[in-house]
Short mmCIF file of C-alpha atoms and ligand atoms in Angstrom, two decimals:
data_model
loop_
_atom_site.label_atom_id
_atom_site.label_comp_id
_atom_site.label_asym_id
_atom_site.label_seq_id
_atom_site.Cartn_x
_atom_site.Cartn_y
_atom_site.Cartn_z
CA MET A 1 -36.88 7.94 -71.26
CA SER A 2 -34.04 9.56 -71.42
CA ALA A 3 -32.58 13.07 -71.63
CA ARG A 4 -30.78 13.30 -74.22
CA PRO A 5 -29.60 16.18 -76.94
CA ILE A 6 -32.51 16.66 -79.37
CA PRO A 7 -31.41 15.32 -83.11
CA PRO A 8 -31.44 18.35 -85.22
CA THR A 9 -33.67 16.03 -88.15
CA SER A 10 -33.92 16.82 -91.95
CA GLU A 11 -36.09 16.19 -94.59
CA LEU A 12 -33.85 13.54 -95.70
CA THR A 13 -33.47 11.86 -92.83
CA GLU A 14 -37.09 11.84 -91.37
CA PRO A 15 -37.79 8.04 -92.60
CA TYR A 16 -34.84 7.21 -89.90
CA TRP A 17 -36.74 8.49 -87.14
CA ASP A 18 -40.14 8.34 -88.07
CA ALA A 19 -39.72 4.35 -88.38
CA ALA A 20 -37.59 4.62 -84.88
CA ARG A 21 -40.70 5.96 -83.35
CA ARG A 22 -42.64 2.82 -84.89
CA GLY A 23 -40.18 0.93 -83.26
CA GLU A 24 -38.51 -0.34 -86.83
CA LEU A 25 -34.73 0.43 -87.88
CA VAL A 26 -34.38 1.13 -91.44
CA VAL A 27 -31.19 1.86 -92.76
CA GLN A 28 -30.42 3.23 -96.85
CA ARG A 29 -30.19 1.15 -99.71
CA CYS A 30 -28.42 1.57 -102.79
CA GLU A 31 -30.46 1.04 -105.88
CA ARG A 32 -28.19 0.26 -107.82
CA CYS A 33 -24.50 -1.45 -106.31
CA GLY A 34 -26.45 -2.25 -103.10
CA GLN A 35 -24.34 -0.65 -100.19
CA ARG A 36 -26.26 0.17 -97.42
CA PRO A 37 -24.63 3.98 -96.29
CA PHE A 38 -24.61 5.26 -92.68
CA PRO A 39 -25.83 7.99 -91.60
CA PRO A 40 -28.64 8.57 -94.38
CA ARG A 41 -27.77 10.59 -97.56
CA ALA A 42 -28.18 12.01 -100.61
CA HIS A 43 -25.74 10.32 -102.87
CA CYS A 44 -24.19 6.91 -102.65
CA PRO A 45 -20.65 6.98 -101.21
CA GLY A 46 -20.31 3.63 -102.43
CA CYS A 47 -21.25 4.86 -106.64
CA GLY A 48 -22.27 7.77 -106.40
CA GLY A 49 -26.06 6.51 -107.33
CA PRO A 50 -28.95 9.55 -106.38
CA SER A 51 -31.36 6.58 -106.04
CA LEU A 52 -31.26 5.00 -102.27
CA SER A 53 -34.41 3.45 -100.75
CA TRP A 54 -35.75 3.24 -97.14
CA ALA A 55 -35.25 -0.49 -96.02
CA PRO A 56 -35.69 -2.16 -92.54
CA VAL A 57 -32.63 -4.15 -91.30
CA SER A 58 -33.04 -6.91 -88.92
CA GLY A 59 -32.27 -4.81 -85.68
CA ARG A 60 -29.66 -7.94 -84.78
CA GLY A 61 -26.07 -6.61 -85.13
CA THR A 62 -22.82 -7.18 -83.02
CA VAL A 63 -20.09 -5.27 -80.84
CA HIS A 64 -17.56 -2.89 -82.64
CA SER A 65 -16.35 -1.08 -79.81
CA TYR A 66 -17.89 -0.12 -75.90
CA THR A 67 -17.07 2.02 -73.59
CA VAL A 68 -18.68 2.62 -70.38
CA ALA A 69 -18.25 6.32 -69.23
CA HIS A 70 -18.16 7.32 -66.33
CA ARG A 71 -18.23 11.00 -66.25
CA PRO A 72 -20.58 12.79 -68.89
CA PRO A 73 -19.55 13.49 -71.72
CA HIS A 74 -22.51 16.20 -71.78
CA PRO A 75 -23.89 17.82 -68.58
CA VAL A 76 -27.49 16.29 -69.97
CA PHE A 77 -25.79 12.82 -69.31
CA ALA A 78 -25.51 13.46 -65.31
CA ALA A 79 -27.97 11.63 -64.47
CA GLN A 80 -27.84 8.12 -66.74
CA LEU A 81 -23.59 7.19 -65.06
CA PRO A 82 -22.65 4.66 -66.16
CA LEU A 83 -23.25 5.48 -69.75
CA VAL A 84 -22.05 2.83 -72.06
CA VAL A 85 -21.62 4.25 -75.59
CA ALA A 86 -20.97 1.88 -77.97
CA ILE A 87 -20.07 1.28 -82.01
CA VAL A 88 -22.73 -1.69 -83.55
CA GLU A 89 -22.20 -3.21 -86.40
CA LEU A 90 -25.88 -4.35 -87.80
CA GLU A 91 -26.03 -7.70 -89.55
CA GLU A 92 -26.66 -5.91 -93.11
CA GLY A 93 -22.77 -4.58 -92.64
CA PRO A 94 -23.33 -0.36 -91.47
CA ARG A 95 -21.81 0.42 -88.21
CA MET A 96 -23.57 3.35 -85.77
CA VAL A 97 -22.83 4.97 -82.66
CA THR A 98 -25.72 3.80 -79.73
CA ASN A 99 -25.91 3.44 -75.87
CA LEU A 100 -25.60 -1.09 -74.73
CA VAL A 101 -28.66 -1.01 -72.39
CA ASP A 102 -30.07 -3.06 -69.83
CA CYS A 103 -27.15 -4.40 -69.26
CA ASP A 104 -24.38 -5.05 -67.09
CA PRO A 105 -21.55 -3.13 -68.16
CA ALA A 106 -19.18 -5.86 -67.00
CA ASP A 107 -20.45 -8.39 -68.79
CA LEU A 108 -19.84 -6.82 -72.27
CA GLU A 109 -17.48 -7.80 -74.60
CA VAL A 110 -16.16 -6.75 -78.21
CA GLY A 111 -18.40 -9.35 -80.75
CA MET A 112 -21.78 -10.04 -78.57
CA ALA A 113 -24.53 -10.39 -80.35
CA VAL A 114 -26.91 -7.19 -79.57
CA GLU A 115 -30.17 -6.75 -80.68
CA ALA A 116 -32.21 -2.75 -81.18
CA ARG A 117 -34.76 -1.41 -79.06
CA PHE A 118 -36.52 1.48 -79.24
CA GLU A 119 -36.23 4.97 -76.46
CA PRO A 120 -38.38 8.30 -76.13
CA ILE A 121 -36.70 10.95 -75.80
CA ASP A 122 -37.32 13.03 -72.72
CA ASP A 123 -39.60 16.14 -73.72
CA ALA A 124 -39.42 15.23 -77.29
CA ASP A 125 -41.29 13.55 -80.01
CA MET A 126 -38.61 11.17 -80.46
CA VAL A 127 -37.63 7.73 -80.87
CA LEU A 128 -33.68 7.04 -80.18
CA PRO A 129 -32.68 3.10 -81.91
CA VAL A 130 -30.63 1.59 -78.58
CA PHE A 131 -28.72 -2.26 -78.58
CA THR A 132 -28.75 -4.50 -75.59
CA PRO A 133 -27.39 -7.83 -75.55
CA THR A 134 -29.42 -10.23 -77.01
CA ARG A 135 -30.77 -12.75 -74.53
CA ARG A 136 -29.34 -16.39 -75.54
CA PRO A 137 -31.68 -18.98 -75.39
CA GLY A 138 -32.19 -20.95 -72.23
CA SER A 139 -30.25 -17.63 -70.37
CA THR A 140 -32.41 -17.01 -67.17
CA GLY A 141 -30.57 -13.45 -66.50
CA THR A 142 -31.91 -9.94 -67.72
CA ALA A 143 -29.36 -9.86 -70.28
CA MET B 1 5.83 17.36 -108.25
CA SER B 2 7.42 16.26 -104.69
CA LEU B 3 8.44 18.73 -102.13
CA ARG B 4 11.25 17.18 -101.00
CA GLY B 5 13.83 20.45 -100.29
CA THR B 6 11.65 22.52 -101.75
CA ALA B 7 10.99 24.85 -98.69
CA ALA B 8 12.34 25.17 -95.09
CA VAL B 9 11.16 25.85 -91.23
CA ILE B 10 13.49 28.80 -90.76
CA GLY B 11 12.11 30.24 -87.60
CA LEU B 12 9.44 29.50 -85.35
CA ALA B 13 7.27 30.71 -81.77
CA GLU B 14 5.33 29.53 -79.31
CA ARG B 15 3.52 30.40 -76.20
CA ALA B 16 3.82 28.34 -73.32
CA PRO B 17 0.54 26.76 -72.45
CA GLN B 18 -1.10 27.84 -69.96
CA ARG B 19 -4.57 27.30 -68.28
CA TYR B 20 -6.23 30.49 -68.88
CA THR B 21 -5.43 33.04 -70.87
CA GLY B 22 -6.57 36.46 -69.37
CA ASN B 23 -8.10 39.11 -71.95
CA GLU B 24 -6.00 38.27 -75.47
CA THR B 25 -8.55 36.84 -78.00
CA ASN B 26 -7.20 34.76 -80.46
CA LEU B 27 -6.46 37.76 -82.85
CA ASP B 28 -4.11 38.83 -79.77
CA LEU B 29 -2.71 35.75 -79.47
CA LEU B 30 -2.30 34.61 -83.48
CA SER B 31 -0.42 38.47 -84.16
CA GLY B 32 1.23 38.00 -80.82
CA VAL B 33 3.36 34.53 -82.35
CA ALA B 34 3.62 36.40 -85.66
CA VAL B 35 5.48 39.02 -84.63
CA GLU B 36 7.56 36.74 -82.84
CA ALA B 37 8.20 33.95 -85.22
CA MET B 38 9.57 36.89 -87.38
CA ALA B 39 11.69 37.77 -85.61
CA ASP B 40 13.27 34.66 -84.32
CA ALA B 41 13.77 33.70 -88.44
CA GLY B 42 15.35 37.54 -88.64
CA ILE B 43 12.73 38.64 -91.11
CA ASP B 44 10.72 41.61 -91.94
CA ARG B 45 7.18 41.33 -92.49
CA ALA B 46 7.52 42.94 -96.00
CA GLU B 47 9.43 39.59 -96.48
CA VAL B 48 6.18 37.28 -95.69
CA ASP B 49 4.09 36.64 -98.77
CA GLY B 50 2.06 33.52 -97.38
CA LEU B 51 -0.55 32.81 -94.67
CA LEU B 52 -2.11 30.18 -93.09
CA VAL B 53 -4.53 30.16 -90.18
CA HIS B 54 -7.30 28.06 -89.08
CA PRO B 55 -11.18 28.92 -88.48
CA ILE B 56 -10.82 30.72 -84.39
CA GLY B 57 -14.03 32.11 -81.98
CA GLY B 58 -15.69 34.91 -83.17
CA LEU B 59 -15.01 35.26 -86.95
CA PRO B 60 -17.39 32.77 -89.10
CA GLY B 61 -14.94 33.27 -91.97
CA PHE B 62 -12.59 35.89 -93.42
CA VAL B 63 -10.21 34.83 -90.99
CA PRO B 64 -7.14 35.23 -93.32
CA ALA B 65 -7.64 38.67 -94.13
CA THR B 66 -8.98 39.89 -90.65
CA VAL B 67 -4.94 38.41 -89.61
CA ALA B 68 -3.38 39.56 -92.28
CA GLU B 69 -4.74 42.90 -91.73
CA PHE B 70 -4.38 43.06 -88.08
CA VAL B 71 -0.62 41.10 -88.37
CA GLY B 72 0.34 43.80 -90.75
CA LEU B 73 0.57 41.33 -94.27
CA ARG B 74 -0.17 41.73 -97.97
CA PRO B 75 -0.04 37.58 -98.78
CA ARG B 76 -0.79 36.84 -102.23
CA PHE B 77 -1.17 33.24 -101.19
CA ALA B 78 -3.84 32.86 -97.80
CA GLU B 79 -6.48 30.15 -96.28
CA VAL B 80 -7.59 28.51 -93.59
CA VAL B 81 -6.98 24.89 -92.77
CA ASP B 82 -9.79 23.13 -90.95
CA LEU B 83 -8.03 19.92 -89.81
CA GLY B 84 -8.61 19.37 -85.67
CA GLY B 85 -4.91 17.94 -84.72
CA ALA B 86 -3.23 17.89 -88.03
CA THR B 87 -3.86 21.40 -88.80
CA GLY B 88 -0.31 22.32 -87.55
CA ALA B 89 0.96 19.67 -89.59
CA GLY B 90 -1.37 20.21 -92.36
CA MET B 91 0.25 23.88 -92.86
CA VAL B 92 3.84 22.93 -93.25
CA TRP B 93 3.19 20.97 -96.24
CA ARG B 94 0.84 23.53 -98.02
CA ALA B 95 3.19 25.89 -97.32
CA ALA B 96 5.55 23.84 -99.57
CA ALA B 97 2.99 23.20 -101.73
CA ALA B 98 2.61 26.52 -102.33
CA ILE B 99 6.11 28.16 -102.10
CA GLY B 100 6.99 25.19 -104.80
CA ALA B 101 4.18 26.68 -107.17
CA GLY B 102 5.72 29.80 -107.24
CA MET B 103 2.50 31.30 -105.05
CA CYS B 104 4.93 32.56 -102.39
CA THR B 105 7.99 32.85 -101.03
CA THR B 106 7.72 32.55 -97.20
CA CYS B 107 4.10 31.85 -95.31
CA LEU B 108 3.43 32.40 -91.91
CA CYS B 109 1.64 29.20 -90.89
CA LEU B 110 -0.61 30.76 -87.50
CA THR B 111 -2.00 28.41 -84.75
CA GLY B 112 -3.67 29.63 -81.06
CA THR B 113 -6.36 29.55 -78.78
CA ARG B 114 -7.30 31.43 -76.13
CA ARG B 115 -9.31 29.78 -73.35
CA ARG B 116 -11.50 31.71 -70.57
CA ARG B 117 -12.90 30.19 -67.26
CA ARG B 118 -16.23 29.00 -67.34
CA ARG B 119 -18.65 30.88 -65.28
CA ALA B 120 -20.64 28.79 -63.34
CA SER B 121 -23.76 27.51 -64.54
CA PRO B 122 -27.00 28.62 -62.70
CA ARG B 123 -27.83 25.38 -60.52
CA THR B 124 -31.03 24.08 -61.01
CA SER B 125 -33.12 21.97 -58.27
CA GLY B 126 -33.17 18.75 -59.92
CA ALA B 127 -30.43 17.11 -60.19
CA GLU B 128 -30.53 17.09 -64.10
CA PRO B 129 -29.98 19.51 -66.49
CA SER B 130 -32.47 20.55 -68.05
CA SER B 131 -33.34 18.49 -70.69
CA THR B 132 -35.19 21.28 -73.21
CA VAL B 133 -31.24 22.28 -73.61
CA HIS B 134 -30.12 19.72 -75.80
CA GLN B 135 -27.50 20.75 -77.83
CA PRO B 136 -23.74 19.62 -77.47
CA ARG B 137 -22.06 23.32 -76.75
CA SER B 138 -19.22 22.25 -79.36
CA ASN B 139 -22.23 22.52 -81.83
CA PRO B 140 -23.78 25.76 -82.43
CA PRO B 141 -27.13 25.36 -83.56
CA THR B 142 -27.82 24.69 -87.40
CA ARG B 143 -30.47 24.98 -89.94
CA ASP B 144 -28.31 23.01 -92.23
CA ARG B 145 -27.30 19.09 -91.43
CA SER B 146 -24.77 17.64 -88.85
CA PRO B 147 -24.53 14.35 -89.00
CA HIS B 148 -22.63 14.43 -85.46
CA ALA B 149 -25.40 16.16 -84.15
CA GLU B 150 -28.21 13.99 -85.69
CA PHE B 151 -26.38 10.77 -85.19
CA ASP B 152 -23.59 10.72 -82.62
CA ALA B 153 -24.14 12.97 -80.25
CA PRO B 154 -27.70 11.73 -79.13
CA TYR B 155 -25.68 8.65 -77.51
CA GLY B 156 -22.99 10.58 -75.63
CA LEU B 157 -20.46 10.69 -78.52
CA ILE B 158 -19.31 14.25 -77.72
CA GLY B 159 -15.86 15.61 -77.54
CA ALA B 160 -13.46 13.05 -77.84
CA ASN B 161 -12.95 10.87 -74.70
CA VAL B 162 -15.28 9.04 -75.84
CA GLY B 163 -13.81 8.35 -79.31
CA TYR B 164 -10.46 7.33 -78.05
CA ALA B 165 -11.95 5.00 -75.38
CA LEU B 166 -13.77 3.16 -78.26
CA LEU B 167 -10.47 2.62 -80.24
CA ALA B 168 -8.71 1.61 -77.08
CA THR B 169 -11.20 -1.21 -76.48
CA ARG B 170 -11.16 -2.36 -79.88
CA TYR B 171 -7.38 -2.43 -80.32
CA ALA B 172 -6.94 -4.34 -76.82
CA HIS B 173 -9.79 -6.42 -78.59
CA GLU B 174 -7.75 -6.97 -81.51
CA TYR B 175 -4.22 -7.38 -79.69
CA GLU B 176 -2.65 -6.99 -76.62
CA LEU B 177 -2.55 -4.47 -74.60
CA SER B 178 -2.07 -3.54 -71.02
CA ASP B 179 -2.85 -0.22 -68.84
CA ALA B 180 0.72 -0.39 -68.08
CA GLN B 181 2.15 -0.06 -71.71
CA ARG B 182 -0.50 2.76 -72.28
CA ALA B 183 0.38 4.47 -69.25
CA LYS B 184 4.16 3.98 -69.99
CA VAL B 185 3.78 6.44 -72.49
CA ALA B 186 2.24 9.10 -70.52
CA VAL B 187 5.09 8.54 -67.99
CA ASP B 188 8.02 8.65 -69.99
CA GLN B 189 6.77 11.46 -71.94
CA ARG B 190 6.54 13.09 -68.18
CA ARG B 191 10.34 12.54 -68.51
CA ASN B 192 10.50 15.27 -71.14
CA ALA B 193 8.36 17.91 -69.91
CA ASN B 194 10.75 17.46 -66.99
CA ALA B 195 13.33 18.60 -68.71
CA ASN B 196 11.21 21.48 -70.46
CA PRO B 197 10.58 24.26 -68.18
CA ALA B 198 7.35 25.24 -71.13
CA ALA B 199 6.01 22.06 -70.02
CA ILE B 200 3.04 22.48 -68.31
CA PHE B 201 3.58 20.12 -66.08
CA HIS B 202 7.54 20.63 -65.84
CA ASP B 203 7.88 20.36 -62.04
CA GLN B 204 5.70 17.58 -61.27
CA PRO B 205 7.03 13.67 -62.12
CA LEU B 206 4.81 11.39 -63.08
CA THR B 207 4.52 7.53 -62.23
CA ILE B 208 2.78 4.37 -63.85
CA ASP B 209 1.44 4.48 -60.51
CA ASP B 210 -0.25 7.67 -60.70
CA VAL B 211 -1.45 6.90 -64.39
CA LEU B 212 -3.35 3.89 -63.21
CA GLY B 213 -4.40 5.37 -59.65
CA SER B 214 -6.41 8.62 -61.46
CA GLU B 215 -9.65 8.27 -62.20
CA VAL B 216 -10.85 6.07 -65.36
CA ILE B 217 -13.10 8.70 -67.37
CA CYS B 218 -13.81 6.33 -70.21
CA GLU B 219 -12.80 2.75 -70.33
CA PRO B 220 -9.87 1.95 -70.15
CA LEU B 221 -8.60 5.51 -70.38
CA HIS B 222 -7.74 7.18 -66.98
CA MET B 223 -7.71 10.77 -66.23
CA LEU B 224 -3.44 10.69 -66.89
CA GLU B 225 -4.00 9.51 -70.04
CA ILE B 226 -6.13 12.24 -71.28
CA VAL B 227 -4.72 15.70 -72.39
CA MET B 228 -5.83 18.55 -70.10
CA PRO B 229 -7.61 21.76 -72.46
CA ALA B 230 -5.04 24.56 -71.74
CA ALA B 231 -4.29 28.03 -73.86
CA GLY B 232 -1.25 29.39 -76.34
CA ALA B 233 -0.55 29.74 -79.79
CA ALA B 234 2.75 28.70 -81.50
CA ALA B 235 3.90 29.98 -85.10
CA LEU B 236 6.69 28.81 -88.18
CA VAL B 237 7.95 30.93 -90.70
CA VAL B 238 8.12 28.55 -94.02
CA THR B 239 10.93 29.69 -96.57
CA ALA B 240 11.97 28.92 -99.78
CA ALA B 241 14.88 26.67 -100.60
CA ASP B 242 16.84 29.72 -102.04
CA ARG B 243 16.14 31.93 -98.63
CA VAL B 244 17.48 29.69 -96.23
CA VAL B 245 20.95 31.34 -96.95
CA ASP B 246 19.97 34.14 -95.22
CA ALA B 247 18.08 33.28 -91.85
CA ALA B 248 19.67 33.28 -88.62
CA GLN B 249 18.31 30.32 -87.29
CA PRO B 250 19.79 27.21 -88.66
CA PRO B 251 17.30 25.58 -91.41
CA ALA B 252 14.85 22.31 -90.69
CA TRP B 253 13.79 21.17 -93.90
CA LEU B 254 10.51 19.77 -95.10
CA LEU B 255 11.68 16.49 -96.78
CA GLY B 256 8.64 14.11 -96.97
CA ALA B 257 5.13 15.30 -96.47
CA GLY B 258 1.64 12.56 -96.06
CA GLU B 259 -1.47 13.73 -95.27
CA ALA B 260 -4.85 11.50 -94.72
CA VAL B 261 -8.67 12.04 -94.30
CA THR B 262 -10.50 9.36 -93.92
CA HIS B 263 -14.50 10.13 -92.16
CA SER B 264 -15.79 12.21 -89.82
CA SER B 265 -17.66 10.00 -87.37
CA LEU B 266 -15.62 7.27 -85.90
CA ALA B 267 -18.36 4.85 -86.38
CA GLN B 268 -17.77 5.02 -90.11
CA ALA B 269 -13.55 4.79 -89.90
CA PRO B 270 -11.35 2.43 -91.21
CA ASP B 271 -10.23 -0.50 -89.18
CA LEU B 272 -7.46 -0.79 -87.74
CA GLY B 273 -4.18 -1.21 -89.16
CA GLU B 274 -5.86 0.65 -91.89
CA THR B 275 -6.46 4.23 -90.73
CA GLY B 276 -5.03 7.52 -92.67
CA ILE B 277 -2.75 7.06 -90.47
CA GLY B 278 -0.58 4.68 -92.00
CA VAL B 279 -1.27 6.48 -95.31
CA ALA B 280 0.05 9.51 -94.29
CA ALA B 281 3.50 9.04 -92.67
CA ARG B 282 3.78 5.97 -95.51
CA ALA B 283 4.00 8.99 -97.83
CA ALA B 284 5.70 11.01 -96.15
CA PHE B 285 8.35 8.41 -95.75
CA SER B 286 8.51 7.78 -99.43
CA MET B 287 8.85 11.16 -100.40
CA ALA B 288 11.26 11.48 -98.24
CA GLY B 289 13.01 8.79 -99.03
CA VAL B 290 13.78 7.89 -95.50
CA GLY B 291 11.71 4.82 -93.85
CA PRO B 292 11.00 4.53 -89.74
CA SER B 293 14.48 3.35 -88.70
CA GLU B 294 16.31 6.44 -89.85
CA ILE B 295 14.38 8.73 -87.42
CA GLY B 296 15.79 10.19 -84.47
CA LEU B 297 13.10 11.54 -83.29
CA ALA B 298 9.22 10.90 -82.94
CA SER B 299 6.67 13.46 -82.59
CA LEU B 300 3.66 12.04 -82.60
CA TYR B 301 -0.17 13.34 -81.50
CA ASP B 302 -0.45 12.46 -78.72
CA CYS B 303 -4.10 13.09 -77.07
CA TYR B 304 -4.31 10.19 -75.52
CA THR B 305 -2.11 7.30 -74.71
CA ILE B 306 -3.30 5.34 -77.42
CA MET B 307 -3.21 7.20 -79.88
CA VAL B 308 0.45 7.43 -79.61
CA LEU B 309 0.90 3.53 -79.41
CA LEU B 310 -1.67 3.51 -82.71
CA THR B 311 0.87 6.22 -84.76
CA LEU B 312 3.87 3.89 -83.21
CA GLU B 313 2.49 0.61 -85.34
CA GLU B 314 0.44 2.05 -88.29
CA ALA B 315 3.94 4.42 -89.18
CA GLY B 316 6.03 1.86 -88.97
CA PHE B 317 8.08 2.20 -86.01
CA CYS B 318 6.90 -1.38 -84.92
CA LYS B 319 4.29 -4.46 -86.18
CA ALA B 320 0.95 -4.42 -86.22
CA GLY B 321 0.46 -5.32 -82.57
CA GLU B 322 3.40 -4.61 -81.26
CA ALA B 323 2.99 -1.09 -79.62
CA GLY B 324 2.64 -2.08 -76.49
CA ALA B 325 5.34 -4.04 -75.68
CA PHE B 326 7.65 -1.52 -77.99
CA VAL B 327 7.08 0.95 -75.06
CA GLU B 328 7.94 -1.21 -72.60
CA SER B 329 11.14 -2.02 -74.02
CA HIS B 330 12.08 1.37 -75.48
CA ASP B 331 13.65 4.60 -73.11
CA LEU B 332 10.86 7.34 -74.74
CA SER B 333 12.68 10.08 -72.72
CA TYR B 334 14.67 12.42 -74.79
CA ALA B 335 17.97 10.70 -73.97
CA GLY B 336 16.64 7.12 -74.47
CA ASP B 337 17.05 4.71 -77.39
CA PHE B 338 13.54 6.17 -78.96
CA PRO B 339 13.34 9.82 -78.48
CA LEU B 340 9.52 10.05 -78.47
CA ASN B 341 7.93 13.57 -77.70
CA SER B 342 10.96 15.25 -76.10
CA HIS B 343 8.95 18.43 -75.19
CA GLY B 344 6.84 16.61 -72.80
CA GLY B 345 3.79 15.49 -75.28
CA GLN B 346 0.37 17.39 -75.11
CA LEU B 347 -0.28 16.06 -72.36
CA SER B 348 2.85 16.70 -69.96
CA PHE B 349 3.02 19.81 -72.26
CA GLY B 350 0.10 21.20 -72.30
CA GLN B 351 -2.96 20.66 -75.51
CA ALA B 352 -2.63 24.22 -76.33
CA GLY B 353 -5.90 24.40 -78.95
CA MET B 354 -4.46 24.18 -82.00
CA ALA B 355 -1.31 25.14 -81.07
CA GLY B 356 -1.24 21.97 -79.76
CA GLY B 357 -1.48 20.10 -82.24
CA MET B 358 1.18 22.31 -83.82
CA SER B 359 3.70 21.46 -80.33
CA HIS B 360 4.89 18.48 -82.62
CA VAL B 361 5.83 20.25 -85.58
CA THR B 362 8.08 22.96 -83.62
CA GLU B 363 9.38 20.31 -81.07
CA ALA B 364 10.75 18.52 -83.97
CA VAL B 365 12.18 21.97 -85.76
CA ARG B 366 13.57 22.87 -82.52
CA GLN B 367 14.73 19.75 -82.42
CA ILE B 368 16.63 19.96 -85.81
CA GLN B 369 17.73 22.96 -85.46
CA GLY B 370 19.57 22.18 -82.14
CA ARG B 371 17.99 24.59 -80.18
CA GLY B 372 16.32 21.83 -77.86
CA GLY B 373 18.38 22.81 -75.24
CA GLU B 374 18.41 20.26 -71.66
CA ARG B 375 16.35 17.89 -73.54
CA GLN B 376 18.59 17.81 -76.90
CA VAL B 377 18.45 15.04 -78.70
CA GLN B 378 22.11 14.41 -79.65
CA GLY B 379 23.26 13.81 -83.04
CA LEU B 380 19.40 14.46 -84.25
CA GLU B 381 19.56 14.11 -88.17
CA VAL B 382 15.98 12.93 -89.20
CA ALA B 383 12.86 13.82 -87.26
CA TYR B 384 8.97 12.58 -87.68
CA ALA B 385 6.10 14.63 -86.58
CA HIS B 386 2.74 13.23 -86.92
CA GLY B 387 -0.75 15.07 -86.98
CA ASN B 388 -4.29 13.89 -85.44
CA GLY B 389 -7.20 15.73 -86.07
CA GLY B 390 -10.72 14.84 -84.72
CA ILE B 391 -11.46 10.99 -84.14
CA ILE B 392 -8.45 9.86 -86.71
CA ALA B 393 -9.77 11.11 -89.18
CA GLU B 394 -7.41 13.77 -90.17
CA GLN B 395 -3.72 12.55 -90.38
CA VAL B 396 -0.77 14.60 -91.42
CA GLY B 397 3.27 13.27 -91.94
CA LEU B 398 6.13 15.46 -91.76
CA VAL B 399 9.09 14.60 -92.50
CA PHE B 400 12.01 16.82 -91.41
CA GLY B 401 16.09 17.03 -91.78
CA ALA B 402 18.96 19.15 -90.64
CA GLY B 403 20.12 18.25 -94.63
CA ARG B 404 18.40 19.02 -97.79
ZN1 LIG C 1 -24.13 3.04 -104.61
#
């Protein structure tokens, strides 16, 4: 559980948040050209196609970039410092803003493998997809 | 149609940035610099038939009409430019384009933001602020969609520090860049500010050790690599080529302009090396018919040290990956071999809200006009000004020349 700005959802994005509540990461896929746009939207930015279907993704990705924030970007994060904000590139292509959790900030690297976790938000019936470094086989650490 | 030589900036006004404005409203600030800029250009308000403004707090809409009424204008061309830190630069080419299209002959470009001391928020018993108050202050609640509030803000990508830190981390991964190289930008710009009485840090020298010894806010960025929010206002008068001869001040001719808007969320930005920075800069240079090597003053948007480095290489002042070495091997002061942000940049002059981005334009104009005072760049013929909005989302490049 963590305190956060609560995401204002819309009818179009509900399937994304419903999936997160089930512990699943889904992104849209264009039925015409195959592009996977993120964040969710009504029309494909690649071809203009109006048919975007929801499809589960692996939840695996790599760190495109990250920063360790030592001051809260918003007061609601004050008790969560240091806060690791990252951009993760999913195996399936799209990049998303996220947090890296359950990790030692000193061990983080651009390009490292990460996998999705699902974190309930305080005082809201919502679950937020976050990421954590993928444990290498044979590793004994807690990632 | 090319804008080259269509119009020139013939007057400007700029308030020295300050931490807080007293009771002045945004409308007060804008109308104040409007009057001062017209006086600087030696023109009467009846001659102004174009007006460019930006969204301002307090007005949900109708900004051009409100400002026009308050200043006493009846423009034939009026619009809002909403490009974040690229707004001021974006206004200049729009003014020239409207002039070139015959929609107006003399256009006022106004930027300004007030800033008031915040009341301390009441203390709560818990260590954490109430988690029911979740909406970031910068995002007023809305019934329509806000992708930023839904997919960026919940993770703390709020404000700009986190975003530019993400860019700095990625840059250092792709290329070489040391903390000291980034700090050099802030230090050389401070030397410029020390020669600019209007700069907020005019009286304070700065060393690389000072920068590297300041608090790390978002790794790898230190406090002194980050602009300090301030308040202020700035205005320009842009006029048609055939009106320049009558002006009270020498003209700063607009020789080239380019613009690029590439994303809203940083996660959807183009890769480094392919951002809108280079797109806008190349278009501006191409229109002007000059290259980066002919630029005598680079007035580059510097919300963070990393932004200057990204712009130096994507605009073509140095090769990809060489920005760190470039700033290390050049004297970036007004008297140096590569004058950069001779007013001190926003890092040392002050980021006066929406007038912060405009300060790169006013300085380029002032220097081209030969009005740089103690910090005048000697023998300056061509200057480049760059505006940047959001987290490298909106880019505008402008080339100014002393000659048409
Ligand atoms: Zn498509």
